[in-house]
C-alpha positions as a Markdown table, in Angstrom:
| # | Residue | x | y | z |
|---|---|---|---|---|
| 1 | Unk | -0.7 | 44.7 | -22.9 |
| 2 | Unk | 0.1 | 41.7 | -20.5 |
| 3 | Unk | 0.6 | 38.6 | -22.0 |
| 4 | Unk | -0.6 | 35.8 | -20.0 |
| 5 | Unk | -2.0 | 32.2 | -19.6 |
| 6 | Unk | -4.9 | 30.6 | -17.2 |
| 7 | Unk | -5.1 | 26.9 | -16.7 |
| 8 | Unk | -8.1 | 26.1 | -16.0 |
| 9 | Unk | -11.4 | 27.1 | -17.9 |
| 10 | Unk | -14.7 | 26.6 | -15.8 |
| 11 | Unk | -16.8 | 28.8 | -14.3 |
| 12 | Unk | -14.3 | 31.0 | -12.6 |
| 13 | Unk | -11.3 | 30.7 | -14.9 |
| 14 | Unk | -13.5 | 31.8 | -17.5 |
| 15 | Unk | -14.6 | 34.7 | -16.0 |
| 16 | Unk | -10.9 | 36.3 | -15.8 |
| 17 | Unk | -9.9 | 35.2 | -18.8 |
| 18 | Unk | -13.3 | 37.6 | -20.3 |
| 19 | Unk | -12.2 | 40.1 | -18.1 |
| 20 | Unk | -8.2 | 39.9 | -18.7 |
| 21 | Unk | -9.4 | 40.0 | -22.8 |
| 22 | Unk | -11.6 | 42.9 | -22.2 |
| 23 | Unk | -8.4 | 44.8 | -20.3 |
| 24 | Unk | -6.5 | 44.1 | -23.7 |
| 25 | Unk | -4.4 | 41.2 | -22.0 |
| 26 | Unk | -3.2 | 38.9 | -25.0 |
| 27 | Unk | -4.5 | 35.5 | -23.2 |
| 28 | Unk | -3.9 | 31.9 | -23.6 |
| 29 | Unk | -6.1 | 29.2 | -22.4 |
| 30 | Unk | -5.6 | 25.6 | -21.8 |
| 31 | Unk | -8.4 | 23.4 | -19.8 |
| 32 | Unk | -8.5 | 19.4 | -19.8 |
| 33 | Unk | -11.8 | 19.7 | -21.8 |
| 34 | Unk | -10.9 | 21.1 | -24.7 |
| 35 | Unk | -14.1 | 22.5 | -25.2 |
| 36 | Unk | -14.1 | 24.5 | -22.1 |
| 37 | Unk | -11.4 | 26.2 | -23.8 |
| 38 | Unk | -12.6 | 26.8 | -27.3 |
| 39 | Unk | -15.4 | 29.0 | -25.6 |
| 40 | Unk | -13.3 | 31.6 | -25.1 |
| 41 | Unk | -12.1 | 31.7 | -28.7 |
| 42 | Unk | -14.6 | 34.4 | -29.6 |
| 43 | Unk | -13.7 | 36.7 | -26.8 |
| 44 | Unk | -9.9 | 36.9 | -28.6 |
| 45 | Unk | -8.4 | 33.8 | -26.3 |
| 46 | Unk | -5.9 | 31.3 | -27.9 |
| 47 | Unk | -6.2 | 28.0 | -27.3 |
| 48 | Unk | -3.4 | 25.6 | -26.2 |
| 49 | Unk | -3.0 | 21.6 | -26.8 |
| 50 | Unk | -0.9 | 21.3 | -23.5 |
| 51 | Unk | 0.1 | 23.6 | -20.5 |
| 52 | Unk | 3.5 | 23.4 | -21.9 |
| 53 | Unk | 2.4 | 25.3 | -24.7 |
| 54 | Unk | -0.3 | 27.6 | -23.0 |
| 55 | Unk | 2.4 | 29.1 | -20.6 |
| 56 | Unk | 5.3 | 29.8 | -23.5 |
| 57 | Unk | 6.2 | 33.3 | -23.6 |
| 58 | Unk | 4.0 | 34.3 | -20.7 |
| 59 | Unk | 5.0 | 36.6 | -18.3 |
| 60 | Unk | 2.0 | 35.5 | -15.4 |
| 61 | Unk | 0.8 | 32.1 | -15.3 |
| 62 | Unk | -2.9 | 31.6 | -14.0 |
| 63 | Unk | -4.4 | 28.5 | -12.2 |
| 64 | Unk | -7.6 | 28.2 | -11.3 |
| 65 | Unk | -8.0 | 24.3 | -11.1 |
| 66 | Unk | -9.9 | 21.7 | -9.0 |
| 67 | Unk | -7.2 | 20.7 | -5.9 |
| 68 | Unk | -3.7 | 20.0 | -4.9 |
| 69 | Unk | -3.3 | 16.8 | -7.0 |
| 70 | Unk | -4.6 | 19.0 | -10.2 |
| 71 | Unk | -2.3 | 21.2 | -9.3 |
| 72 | Unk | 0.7 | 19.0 | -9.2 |
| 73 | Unk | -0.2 | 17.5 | -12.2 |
| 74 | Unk | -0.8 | 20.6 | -14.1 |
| 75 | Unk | 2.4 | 22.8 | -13.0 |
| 76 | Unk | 4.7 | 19.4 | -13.6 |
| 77 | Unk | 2.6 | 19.5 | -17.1 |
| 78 | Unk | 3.7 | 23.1 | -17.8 |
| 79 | Unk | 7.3 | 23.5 | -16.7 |
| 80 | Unk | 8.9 | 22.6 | -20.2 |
| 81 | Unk | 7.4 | 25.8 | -21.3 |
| 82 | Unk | 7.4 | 28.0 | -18.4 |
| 83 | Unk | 9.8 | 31.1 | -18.6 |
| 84 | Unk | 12.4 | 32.1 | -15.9 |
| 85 | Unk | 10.7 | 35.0 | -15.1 |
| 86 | Unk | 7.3 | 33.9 | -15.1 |
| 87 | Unk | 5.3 | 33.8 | -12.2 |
| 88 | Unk | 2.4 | 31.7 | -11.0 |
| 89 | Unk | -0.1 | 32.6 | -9.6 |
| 90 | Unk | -2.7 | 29.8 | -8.5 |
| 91 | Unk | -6.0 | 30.9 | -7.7 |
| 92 | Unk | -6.7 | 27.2 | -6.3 |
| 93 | Unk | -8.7 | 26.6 | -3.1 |
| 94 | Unk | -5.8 | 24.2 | -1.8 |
| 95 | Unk | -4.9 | 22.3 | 1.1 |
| 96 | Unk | -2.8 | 24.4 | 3.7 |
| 97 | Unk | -0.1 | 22.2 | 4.2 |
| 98 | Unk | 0.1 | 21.3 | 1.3 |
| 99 | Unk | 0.4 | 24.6 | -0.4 |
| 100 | Unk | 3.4 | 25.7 | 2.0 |
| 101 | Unk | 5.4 | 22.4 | 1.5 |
| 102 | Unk | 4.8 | 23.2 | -2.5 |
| 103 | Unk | 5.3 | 26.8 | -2.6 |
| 104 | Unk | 8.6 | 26.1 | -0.8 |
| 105 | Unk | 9.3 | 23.3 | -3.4 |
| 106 | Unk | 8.7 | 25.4 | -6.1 |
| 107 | Unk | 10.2 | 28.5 | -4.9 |
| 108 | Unk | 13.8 | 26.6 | -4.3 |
| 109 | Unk | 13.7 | 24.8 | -7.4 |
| 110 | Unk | 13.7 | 28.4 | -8.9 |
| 111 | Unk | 10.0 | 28.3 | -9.5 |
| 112 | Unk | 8.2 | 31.3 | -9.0 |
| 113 | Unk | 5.1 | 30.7 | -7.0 |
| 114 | Unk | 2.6 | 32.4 | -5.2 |
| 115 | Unk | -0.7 | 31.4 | -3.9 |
| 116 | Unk | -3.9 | 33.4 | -4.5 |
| 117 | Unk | -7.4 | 32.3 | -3.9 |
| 118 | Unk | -10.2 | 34.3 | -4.3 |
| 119 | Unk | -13.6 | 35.0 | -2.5 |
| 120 | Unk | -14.7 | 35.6 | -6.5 |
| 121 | Unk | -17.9 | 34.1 | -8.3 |
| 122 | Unk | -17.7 | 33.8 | -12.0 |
| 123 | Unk | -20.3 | 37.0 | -12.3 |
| 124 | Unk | -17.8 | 39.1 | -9.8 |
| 125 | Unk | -14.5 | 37.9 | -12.1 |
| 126 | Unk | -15.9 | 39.6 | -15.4 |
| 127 | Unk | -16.5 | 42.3 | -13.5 |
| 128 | Unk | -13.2 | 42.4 | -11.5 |
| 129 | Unk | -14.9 | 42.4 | -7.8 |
| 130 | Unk | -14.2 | 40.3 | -5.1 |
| 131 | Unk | -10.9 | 39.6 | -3.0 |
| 132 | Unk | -7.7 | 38.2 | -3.9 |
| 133 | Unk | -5.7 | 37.0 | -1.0 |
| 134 | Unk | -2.0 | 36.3 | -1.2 |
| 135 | Unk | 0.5 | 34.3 | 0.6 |
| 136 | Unk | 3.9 | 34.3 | -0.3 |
| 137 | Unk | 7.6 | 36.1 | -1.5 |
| 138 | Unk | 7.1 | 39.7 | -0.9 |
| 139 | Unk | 8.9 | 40.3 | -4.0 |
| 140 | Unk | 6.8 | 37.9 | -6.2 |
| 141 | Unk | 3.2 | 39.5 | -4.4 |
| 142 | Unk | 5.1 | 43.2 | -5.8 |
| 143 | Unk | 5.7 | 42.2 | -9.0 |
| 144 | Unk | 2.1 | 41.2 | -9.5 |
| 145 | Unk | 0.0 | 43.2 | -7.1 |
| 146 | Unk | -0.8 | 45.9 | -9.9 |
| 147 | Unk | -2.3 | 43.1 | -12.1 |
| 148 | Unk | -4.2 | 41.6 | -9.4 |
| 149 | Unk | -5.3 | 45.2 | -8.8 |
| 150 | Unk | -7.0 | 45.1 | -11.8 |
| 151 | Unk | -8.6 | 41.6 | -10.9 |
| 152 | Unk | -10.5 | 42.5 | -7.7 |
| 153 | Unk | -11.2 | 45.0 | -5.5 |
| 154 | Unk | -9.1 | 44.2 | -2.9 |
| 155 | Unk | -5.9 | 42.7 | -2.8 |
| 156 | Unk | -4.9 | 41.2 | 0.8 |
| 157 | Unk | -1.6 | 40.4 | 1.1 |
| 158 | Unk | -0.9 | 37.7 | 4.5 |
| 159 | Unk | 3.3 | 37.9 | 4.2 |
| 160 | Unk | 5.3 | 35.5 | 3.5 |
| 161 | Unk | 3.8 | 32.4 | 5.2 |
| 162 | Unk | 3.0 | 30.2 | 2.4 |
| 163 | Unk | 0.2 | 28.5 | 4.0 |
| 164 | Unk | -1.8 | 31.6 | 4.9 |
| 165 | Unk | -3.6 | 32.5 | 2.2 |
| 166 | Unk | -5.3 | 28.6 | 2.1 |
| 167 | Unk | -5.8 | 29.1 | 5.5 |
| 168 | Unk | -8.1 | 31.6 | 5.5 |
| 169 | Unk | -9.9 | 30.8 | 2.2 |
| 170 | Unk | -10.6 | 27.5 | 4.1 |
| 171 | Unk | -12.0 | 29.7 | 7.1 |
| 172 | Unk | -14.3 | 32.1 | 5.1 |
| 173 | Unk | -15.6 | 29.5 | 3.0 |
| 174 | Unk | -16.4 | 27.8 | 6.4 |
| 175 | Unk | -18.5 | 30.7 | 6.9 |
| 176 | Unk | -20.1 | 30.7 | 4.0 |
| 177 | Unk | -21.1 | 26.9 | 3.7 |
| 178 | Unk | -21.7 | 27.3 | 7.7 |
| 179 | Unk | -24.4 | 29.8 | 7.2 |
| 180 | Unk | -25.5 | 28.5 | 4.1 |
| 181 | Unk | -26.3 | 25.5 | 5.7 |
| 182 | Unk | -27.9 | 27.3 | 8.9 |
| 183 | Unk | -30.1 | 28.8 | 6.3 |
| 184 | Unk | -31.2 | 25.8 | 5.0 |
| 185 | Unk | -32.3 | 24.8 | 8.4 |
| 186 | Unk | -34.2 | 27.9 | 9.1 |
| 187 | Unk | -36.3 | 27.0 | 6.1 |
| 188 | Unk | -36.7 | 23.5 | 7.6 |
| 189 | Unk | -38.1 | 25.4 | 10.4 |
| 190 | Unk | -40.3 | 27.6 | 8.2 |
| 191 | Unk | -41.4 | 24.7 | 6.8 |
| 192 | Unk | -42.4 | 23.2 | 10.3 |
| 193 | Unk | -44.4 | 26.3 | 11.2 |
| 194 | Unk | -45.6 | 26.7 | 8.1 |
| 195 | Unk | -44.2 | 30.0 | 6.7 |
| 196 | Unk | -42.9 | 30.5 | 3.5 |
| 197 | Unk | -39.0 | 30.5 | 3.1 |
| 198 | Unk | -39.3 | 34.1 | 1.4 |
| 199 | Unk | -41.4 | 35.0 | 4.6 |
| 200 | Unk | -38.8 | 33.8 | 6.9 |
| 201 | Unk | -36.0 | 35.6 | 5.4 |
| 202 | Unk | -37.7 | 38.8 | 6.8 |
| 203 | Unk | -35.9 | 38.6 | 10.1 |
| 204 | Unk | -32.8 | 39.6 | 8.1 |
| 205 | Unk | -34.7 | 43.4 | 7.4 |
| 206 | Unk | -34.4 | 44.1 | 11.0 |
| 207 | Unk | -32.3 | 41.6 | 12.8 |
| 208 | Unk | -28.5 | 41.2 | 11.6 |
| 209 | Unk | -26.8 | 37.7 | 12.6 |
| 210 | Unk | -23.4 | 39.5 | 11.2 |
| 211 | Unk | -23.0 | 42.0 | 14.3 |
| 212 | Unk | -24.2 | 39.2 | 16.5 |
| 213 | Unk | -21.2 | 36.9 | 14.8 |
| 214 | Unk | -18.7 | 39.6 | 14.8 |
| 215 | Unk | -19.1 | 40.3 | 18.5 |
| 216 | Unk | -19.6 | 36.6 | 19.9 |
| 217 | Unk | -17.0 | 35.9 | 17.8 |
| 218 | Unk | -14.6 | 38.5 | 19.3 |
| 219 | Unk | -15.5 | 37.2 | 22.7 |
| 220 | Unk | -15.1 | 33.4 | 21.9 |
| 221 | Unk | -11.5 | 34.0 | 20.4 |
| 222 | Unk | -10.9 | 35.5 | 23.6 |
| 223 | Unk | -12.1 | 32.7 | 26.0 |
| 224 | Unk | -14.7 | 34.8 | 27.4 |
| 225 | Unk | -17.6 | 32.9 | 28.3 |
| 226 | Unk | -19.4 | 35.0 | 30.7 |
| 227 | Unk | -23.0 | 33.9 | 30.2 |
| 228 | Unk | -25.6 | 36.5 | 28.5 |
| 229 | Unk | -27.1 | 33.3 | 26.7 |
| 230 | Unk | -26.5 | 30.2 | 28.7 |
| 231 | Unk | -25.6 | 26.8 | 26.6 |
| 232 | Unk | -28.1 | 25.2 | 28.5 |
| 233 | Unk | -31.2 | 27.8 | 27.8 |
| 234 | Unk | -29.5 | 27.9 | 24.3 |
| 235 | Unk | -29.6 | 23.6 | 24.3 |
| 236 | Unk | -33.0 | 23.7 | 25.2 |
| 237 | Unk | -34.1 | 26.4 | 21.9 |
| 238 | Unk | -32.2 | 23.8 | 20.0 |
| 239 | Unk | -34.1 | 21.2 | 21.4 |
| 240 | Unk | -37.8 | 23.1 | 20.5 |
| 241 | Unk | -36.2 | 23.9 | 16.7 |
| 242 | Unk | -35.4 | 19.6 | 16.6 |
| 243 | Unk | -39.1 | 19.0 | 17.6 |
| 244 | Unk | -40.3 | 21.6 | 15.2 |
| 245 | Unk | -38.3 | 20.3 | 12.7 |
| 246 | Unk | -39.8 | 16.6 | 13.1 |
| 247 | Unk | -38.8 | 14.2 | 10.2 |
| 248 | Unk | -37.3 | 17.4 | 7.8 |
| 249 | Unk | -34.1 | 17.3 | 7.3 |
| 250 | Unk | -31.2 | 19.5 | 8.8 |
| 251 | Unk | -28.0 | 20.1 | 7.8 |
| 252 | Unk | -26.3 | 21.7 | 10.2 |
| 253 | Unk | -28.8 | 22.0 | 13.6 |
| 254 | Unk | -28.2 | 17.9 | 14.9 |
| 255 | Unk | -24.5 | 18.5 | 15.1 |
| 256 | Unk | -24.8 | 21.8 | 17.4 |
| 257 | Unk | -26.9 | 20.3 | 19.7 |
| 258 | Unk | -24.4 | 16.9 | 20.1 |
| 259 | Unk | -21.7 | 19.6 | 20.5 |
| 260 | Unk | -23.3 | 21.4 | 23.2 |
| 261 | Unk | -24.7 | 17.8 | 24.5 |
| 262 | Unk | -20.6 | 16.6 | 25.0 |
| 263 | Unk | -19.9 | 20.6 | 26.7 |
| 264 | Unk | -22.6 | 20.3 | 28.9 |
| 265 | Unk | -21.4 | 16.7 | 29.9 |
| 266 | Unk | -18.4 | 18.5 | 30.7 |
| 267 | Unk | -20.1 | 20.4 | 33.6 |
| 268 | Unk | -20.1 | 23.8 | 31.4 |
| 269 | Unk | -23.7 | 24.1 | 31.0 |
| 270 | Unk | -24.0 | 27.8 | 33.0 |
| 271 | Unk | -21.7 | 29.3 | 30.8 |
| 272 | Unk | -22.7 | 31.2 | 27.9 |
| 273 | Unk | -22.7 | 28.7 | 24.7 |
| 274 | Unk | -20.2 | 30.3 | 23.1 |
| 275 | Unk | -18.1 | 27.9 | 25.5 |
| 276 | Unk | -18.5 | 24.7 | 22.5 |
| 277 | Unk | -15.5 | 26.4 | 20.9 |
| 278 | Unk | -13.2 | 25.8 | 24.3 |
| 279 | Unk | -11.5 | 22.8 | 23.0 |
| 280 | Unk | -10.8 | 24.5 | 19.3 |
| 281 | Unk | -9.1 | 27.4 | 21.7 |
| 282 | Unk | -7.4 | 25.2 | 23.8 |
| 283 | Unk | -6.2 | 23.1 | 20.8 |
| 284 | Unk | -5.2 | 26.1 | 19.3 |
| 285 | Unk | -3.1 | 27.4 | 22.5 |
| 286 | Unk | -1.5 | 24.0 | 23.4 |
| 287 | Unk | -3.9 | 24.4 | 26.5 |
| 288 | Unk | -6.5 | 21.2 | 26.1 |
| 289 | Unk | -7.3 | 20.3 | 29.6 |
């Protein structure tokens, strides 16, 4: 039996502190409303007045707060009571930068420090699915990898990099709100055709946009922009989804077609549309022409 404390109550935090209690973990809470906290009493957590007090005498130190500046706050809060040997593990979706110039803080002031966010929803955290991704000390990501074992499914560990973990919690949840908000627009469409939004979804049961993304995507990354779907064939479908959208509103659509409108501008128009993301591989190679 682990003893342990989590920082940070809501949605997510609560779900691995159920699942830590269910394990047998001895668990103590702290969350800036109180209350928050006190919920968790009846699954067997303790409840802390300060993070000073919620991190004495444990061995791993869970955070699962709002952003950097919470979680500043909170580990300046907590060092009073913080062991040697305990380690931190922050679950925070943080700012890259940020989180390596901090983990290296930390890490040289004798603080030990890693960064873990999660692709995780509360539901997934009771039932210890999801991914846990790590950036950090190799010896720090050993110490704790079993526990985190027990957390999710998978356990990706990046190396060392502090940053890299943040970096690519930032990139899938750009997928996710990405697509989330292409979906929306698809429903804007529905609407403009009038189909049903249930109805629409039934491209999905034989046409998948993931193989499509995986193997666009693998050709983007590599600057290959051989046309099979030219951006200005592919401007001009965005221009008949605008007009069938009319005065609905779109969340993601409007800024695709001023992307491809500035690419096309740039005399890049017969290449295949893949070609918006040119500058974001040139920026990325030191190559912006």
């Amino acid at each position: 039996m682990a003893h342990i404390a989590y920082l940070g109550t809501g949605l997510l935090g609560s779900g691995f502190v159920e699942a830590a209690l269910q394990r047998g973990d001895s668990v103590t809470v702290w969350n800036r409303t109180r209350e928050k906290a006190a919920a968790l009493i009846p699954f067997g957590a303790r409840v802390a007045d300060t993070p000073a007090d919620a991190v004495r005498g444990a061995e791993r130190v869970h955070l699962v707060l709002k952003d950097d500046a919470v979680v500043e706050e909170v580990i300046s809060a907590l060092r009073p009571g913080l062991s040697a040997e305990a380690i931190i593990v922050d679950h925070t979706t943080t700012q890259p930068a940020l989180t390596a110039e901090r983990a290296t803080r930390l890490n040289a002031e004798g603080v030990k420090y890693l960064h873990c966010p999660v692709f995780i929803g509360p539901a997934a955290a009771r039932q210890g699915q999801g991914i846990i991704m790590v950036a950090g000390p190799q010896a720090l990501f050993d110490a704790v990898k079993p526990a985190l074992e027990q957390q999710a499914q998978r356990v990706e560990y990046w190396g060392e990099r502090p940053d890299l973990a943040a970096a690519y919690k930032l990139m899938g949840n750009a997928f996710i709100i990405g697509l989330g908000a292409l979906i929306s627009d698809v429903f804007t469409l529905a609407a403009g055709t009038d189909v049903s939004a249930a109805d629409s979804l039934k491209l999905l049961e034989f046409f998948n946009p993931g193989t499509i993304l995986q193997n666009r995507g693998r050709n983007m990354s590599q600057g290959k922009f051989a046309a099979s779907f030219e951006l200005v064939m592919a401007r001009k479908d965005l221009r008949l989804m605008l007009e069938t959208a009319g005065a609905r509103p779109l969340a993601a659509l409007p800024a695709i077609a001023a992307r491809m409108d500035a690419v096309i501008a740039q005399g890049f128009g017969d290449q295949d549309f893949g070609v918006i993301a040119r500058d974001a591989l040139a920026e990325a190679t030191g190559t912006r022409s």
